[in-house]
């Protein structure tokens, strides 16, 4: 306990219990004695008795929880199921007196009337509902759908007109338009669009209206809509910025109509009136338009030229803004590729490639300070992109090699290095079929500035080349560099296991677990145990578990150990004929049970309560799978209960109460008298619950039943 604030939680991992398991257990443990008996009605007398009893129950429930709409709905739905529609209406009206703003109540009421084919009643209800709750769109939608279903289009139109007076959301206006479109009243739909933009003059509404006019063949009307929208937004900067969608849609419409000059004029007018920093999407649309329908001169003189000016302004203000240099270089690379693939002359291609090289040379000239590695991370990618451009696009391999070498000379390796740069340089030499140079590069990297990523990259290269002896030597140097790295030991051992040298594998694992200190030793132990399990060496794996428990007797180790004893594993390779399928060696549930017992006693000795609970849960799951009902009951009896304990606080000297987990075996050892009293109390409480449930299921005699029936009849008459 700490300061009276409850037990300290050391293991916050969730218990291994699933929802499926809980539902399955609840279904399996259901007893037939506690289920409600089924009733059958044989004649009208029994039916009236049943109805009277149910009505009395419902009246009691709605009287106790008058504000619960759920109870009213159940009552009214039941009456409707008995074909007592007058009673159901009465109940719905009583419920509306309680909560007239309940949407679910109105919907259920109208649904009941529609199921009974009382259409006029449903209309009256919808009319009352939308009058009382005009801001609830769901009621309007239902009302309109009903009238349209009855082919009362005029009535549906009148309902929409009433709804539009409240200026609802865009979906309501769109639904009104769709209604007119379904019945080919396109002129009416155009008028609705005009009213819509008057209420909500947003760009998307103007665009929808123009698209509607275009689809029905009224091109002049569509242009008039766009022009009206642009006149509405005027020259105000804020409104013009909102009008980007209108400009773009207007230009796309002219493009679809093959009026390319009109579209180009619209784009130019928009770009001249909207600030460059706020018109990125419009610039992109214009670029796409010129690529599809323009010439090379128009394409080069519009968007790329303006973007070059923008990038030049940004890099002149801050040359260390590497993100701008990246964008600038990508722009020039894209222009180079377009010129190259369009069949330009060699002179034009050379000019474009020189422009890309110029950008990269200017960018790498801004070398960041040596102590700012976060800036170097961005800067070094400029060199990598530069080298890839020379290798892939221009095929100038000598220049690419020179770029890698220059980048390695600039990096301050005494302070930090970049494994990606070394590895990409080595991969470049491999692509040039110069394996020895690639090995020299990686060897120099490890000798100059050893790093985990360098070792991994070099080892991966040798394994791909099937040079396993070189990979072993590299793993040895890797482990010498960082003997506390558990992942290095695991990867080394797995390599030997793949080469079927199991003696070396075990030796590597043994050396690894003997290292001190060792980062994340648990993953190394787990890998060792999994290896022995996969090889079918159950005794070796059991020995490893025992050694691990001597070092750290954690609850997860005990649970894993016990489950290992219970689960089947493959047989040993010495006993396996590789011509046949490898069989499984069966587990031993009894050994697993003994392991759980040992773990429970060990955790109890350490006074770890939360860990004991986790172990008991895993133990119970094991017994449910392999054990008998008696064993399950034993484990269930060992589970703790939540109780209060009093103790004197050392700092204040006061008596305080804390909630604690009380284990039966602890209570039996420390306070046997209290434990016996607690057992007697639990037994008495269980007996009382059984007695009460038995009395509730007892059927009354016939004379008592007649009295109940008369009471229900009189109560029903009074209610009516």
CSV table of C-alpha atoms in Angstrom, one decimal, residues 273-440:
chain,number,residue,atom,x,y,z
A,273,UNK,CA,-6.5,37.9,-59.7
A,274,UNK,CA,-5.8,35.3,-57.1
A,275,UNK,CA,-2.5,35.5,-55.0
A,276,UNK,CA,0.1,33.0,-56.0
A,277,UNK,CA,0.4,31.5,-52.5
A,278,UNK,CA,-3.3,30.8,-52.4
A,279,UNK,CA,-3.9,29.3,-55.8
A,280,UNK,CA,-1.9,26.1,-55.7
A,281,UNK,CA,-4.8,23.9,-56.8
A,282,UNK,CA,-5.7,26.2,-59.7
A,283,UNK,CA,-2.0,26.2,-60.8
A,284,UNK,CA,-2.1,22.4,-60.9
A,285,UNK,CA,-5.3,22.4,-63.0
A,286,UNK,CA,-3.8,24.9,-65.4
A,287,UNK,CA,-0.7,22.8,-65.7
A,288,UNK,CA,-2.7,19.7,-66.5
A,289,UNK,CA,-4.7,21.6,-69.1
A,290,UNK,CA,-1.7,22.9,-70.9
A,291,UNK,CA,-0.1,19.4,-70.9
A,292,UNK,CA,-3.2,18.0,-72.6
A,293,UNK,CA,-4.2,20.8,-74.9
A,294,UNK,CA,-1.3,23.3,-75.1
A,295,UNK,CA,2.0,23.5,-76.9
A,296,UNK,CA,5.5,23.2,-75.4
A,297,UNK,CA,6.0,27.0,-75.5
A,298,UNK,CA,2.8,27.7,-73.6
A,299,UNK,CA,3.6,25.0,-71.1
A,300,UNK,CA,7.1,26.2,-70.4
A,301,UNK,CA,6.1,29.9,-70.3
A,302,UNK,CA,3.3,29.6,-67.8
A,303,UNK,CA,3.4,27.4,-64.7
A,304,UNK,CA,7.0,26.1,-64.5
A,305,UNK,CA,8.3,29.6,-65.2
A,306,UNK,CA,6.3,31.1,-62.4
A,307,UNK,CA,7.2,28.2,-60.0
A,308,UNK,CA,10.9,28.9,-60.8
A,309,UNK,CA,10.4,32.5,-59.8
A,310,UNK,CA,8.7,31.5,-56.6
A,311,UNK,CA,11.5,29.0,-55.7
A,312,UNK,CA,14.2,31.5,-56.5
A,313,UNK,CA,12.6,34.0,-54.2
A,314,UNK,CA,12.4,31.5,-51.4
A,315,UNK,CA,16.0,30.2,-51.6
A,316,UNK,CA,17.3,33.8,-51.9
A,317,UNK,CA,15.7,34.5,-48.5
A,318,UNK,CA,16.9,31.3,-46.8
A,319,UNK,CA,19.5,29.1,-48.6
A,320,UNK,CA,19.3,26.5,-45.8
A,321,UNK,CA,15.7,25.7,-46.5
A,322,UNK,CA,16.4,22.3,-48.0
A,323,UNK,CA,12.7,21.6,-48.6
A,324,UNK,CA,12.6,24.4,-51.1
A,325,UNK,CA,15.7,23.0,-52.8
A,326,UNK,CA,14.0,19.6,-53.0
A,327,UNK,CA,11.0,21.1,-54.7
A,328,UNK,CA,13.1,23.1,-57.0
A,329,UNK,CA,15.2,20.1,-58.1
A,330,UNK,CA,12.1,18.0,-58.6
A,331,UNK,CA,10.6,20.7,-60.8
A,332,UNK,CA,13.7,20.8,-63.0
A,333,UNK,CA,13.9,16.9,-63.1
A,334,UNK,CA,10.3,16.7,-64.2
A,335,UNK,CA,11.0,19.3,-67.0
A,336,UNK,CA,14.1,17.3,-68.0
A,337,UNK,CA,12.1,14.0,-68.3
A,338,UNK,CA,9.3,15.7,-70.2
A,339,UNK,CA,11.7,17.1,-72.8
A,340,UNK,CA,13.6,13.8,-73.1
A,341,UNK,CA,10.5,11.7,-73.6
A,342,UNK,CA,8.9,14.1,-76.1
A,343,UNK,CA,11.7,13.5,-78.6
A,344,UNK,CA,13.6,16.8,-78.2
A,345,UNK,CA,17.0,17.4,-79.7
A,346,UNK,CA,20.2,16.4,-77.8
A,347,UNK,CA,21.1,20.0,-77.4
A,348,UNK,CA,17.8,20.7,-75.6
A,349,UNK,CA,18.2,17.6,-73.4
A,350,UNK,CA,21.8,18.8,-72.4
A,351,UNK,CA,20.5,22.2,-71.5
A,352,UNK,CA,17.8,20.7,-69.3
A,353,UNK,CA,20.3,18.3,-67.6
A,354,UNK,CA,22.7,21.2,-67.0
A,355,UNK,CA,19.9,23.2,-65.3
A,356,UNK,CA,19.2,20.2,-62.9
A,357,UNK,CA,22.9,20.0,-62.1
A,358,UNK,CA,23.1,23.7,-61.4
A,359,UNK,CA,20.2,23.5,-58.9
A,360,UNK,CA,21.9,20.5,-57.1
A,361,UNK,CA,25.3,22.2,-57.0
A,362,UNK,CA,23.8,25.4,-55.6
A,363,UNK,CA,21.9,23.4,-53.0
A,364,UNK,CA,24.8,21.3,-51.7
A,365,UNK,CA,26.9,24.4,-51.4
A,366,UNK,CA,24.9,25.3,-48.2
A,367,UNK,CA,26.7,23.0,-45.8
A,368,UNK,CA,25.1,22.9,-42.4
A,369,UNK,CA,27.1,23.3,-39.2
A,370,UNK,CA,28.9,20.1,-38.0
A,371,UNK,CA,27.1,20.0,-34.7
A,372,UNK,CA,23.6,20.2,-36.2
A,373,UNK,CA,22.8,16.6,-37.2
A,374,UNK,CA,19.1,17.2,-37.6
A,375,UNK,CA,19.9,19.6,-40.5
A,376,UNK,CA,22.5,17.1,-41.9
A,377,UNK,CA,19.7,14.5,-42.2
A,378,UNK,CA,17.9,16.6,-44.7
A,379,UNK,CA,21.1,17.9,-46.4
A,380,UNK,CA,22.5,14.4,-47.1
A,381,UNK,CA,19.5,13.5,-49.1
A,382,UNK,CA,20.3,16.2,-51.6
A,383,UNK,CA,23.5,14.3,-52.4
A,384,UNK,CA,21.7,11.0,-52.7
A,385,UNK,CA,19.0,12.5,-55.0
A,386,UNK,CA,21.8,14.1,-57.1
A,387,UNK,CA,23.6,10.8,-57.5
A,388,UNK,CA,20.5,8.9,-58.4
A,389,UNK,CA,19.7,11.5,-61.0
A,390,UNK,CA,23.1,11.1,-62.6
A,391,UNK,CA,22.9,7.3,-62.5
A,392,UNK,CA,19.3,6.8,-63.6
A,393,UNK,CA,18.4,9.7,-65.8
A,394,UNK,CA,21.7,10.8,-67.5
A,395,UNK,CA,23.5,7.5,-67.2
A,396,UNK,CA,26.7,9.4,-66.2
A,397,UNK,CA,28.2,6.8,-63.8
A,398,UNK,CA,31.5,8.5,-63.4
A,399,UNK,CA,29.8,11.7,-62.2
A,400,UNK,CA,27.5,9.6,-59.9
A,401,UNK,CA,30.6,7.9,-58.3
A,402,UNK,CA,32.3,11.3,-57.9
A,403,UNK,CA,29.1,12.7,-56.1
A,404,UNK,CA,29.2,9.8,-53.6
A,405,UNK,CA,32.9,10.3,-52.9
A,406,UNK,CA,32.5,14.0,-52.4
A,407,UNK,CA,29.5,13.5,-50.0
A,408,UNK,CA,31.6,11.1,-47.9
A,409,UNK,CA,34.4,13.6,-47.7
A,410,UNK,CA,32.1,16.4,-46.5
A,411,UNK,CA,30.4,14.4,-43.7
A,412,UNK,CA,32.1,14.9,-40.3
A,413,UNK,CA,32.5,11.2,-39.5
A,414,UNK,CA,34.2,11.9,-36.1
A,415,UNK,CA,30.9,13.4,-34.9
A,416,UNK,CA,28.4,11.2,-36.7
A,417,UNK,CA,27.9,9.4,-40.0
A,418,UNK,CA,25.1,8.2,-42.2
A,419,UNK,CA,24.8,4.5,-42.9
A,420,UNK,CA,22.4,5.0,-45.8
A,421,UNK,CA,25.1,7.0,-47.7
A,422,UNK,CA,27.7,4.2,-47.3
A,423,UNK,CA,25.2,1.5,-48.2
A,424,UNK,CA,23.8,3.3,-51.3
A,425,UNK,CA,27.4,3.9,-52.5
A,426,UNK,CA,28.2,0.2,-52.1
A,427,UNK,CA,25.0,-0.8,-53.9
A,428,UNK,CA,25.9,1.5,-56.7
A,429,UNK,CA,29.3,-0.3,-57.1
A,430,UNK,CA,27.5,-3.6,-57.1
A,431,UNK,CA,25.2,-2.5,-59.9
A,432,UNK,CA,28.4,-1.5,-61.7
A,433,UNK,CA,29.7,-5.1,-61.2
A,434,UNK,CA,32.5,-4.0,-58.9
A,435,UNK,CA,32.0,-6.2,-55.8
A,436,UNK,CA,35.5,-5.7,-54.4
A,437,UNK,CA,35.1,-1.9,-54.3
A,438,UNK,CA,31.7,-2.3,-52.6
A,439,UNK,CA,33.3,-4.4,-49.9
A,440,UNK,CA,36.0,-1.9,-49.4
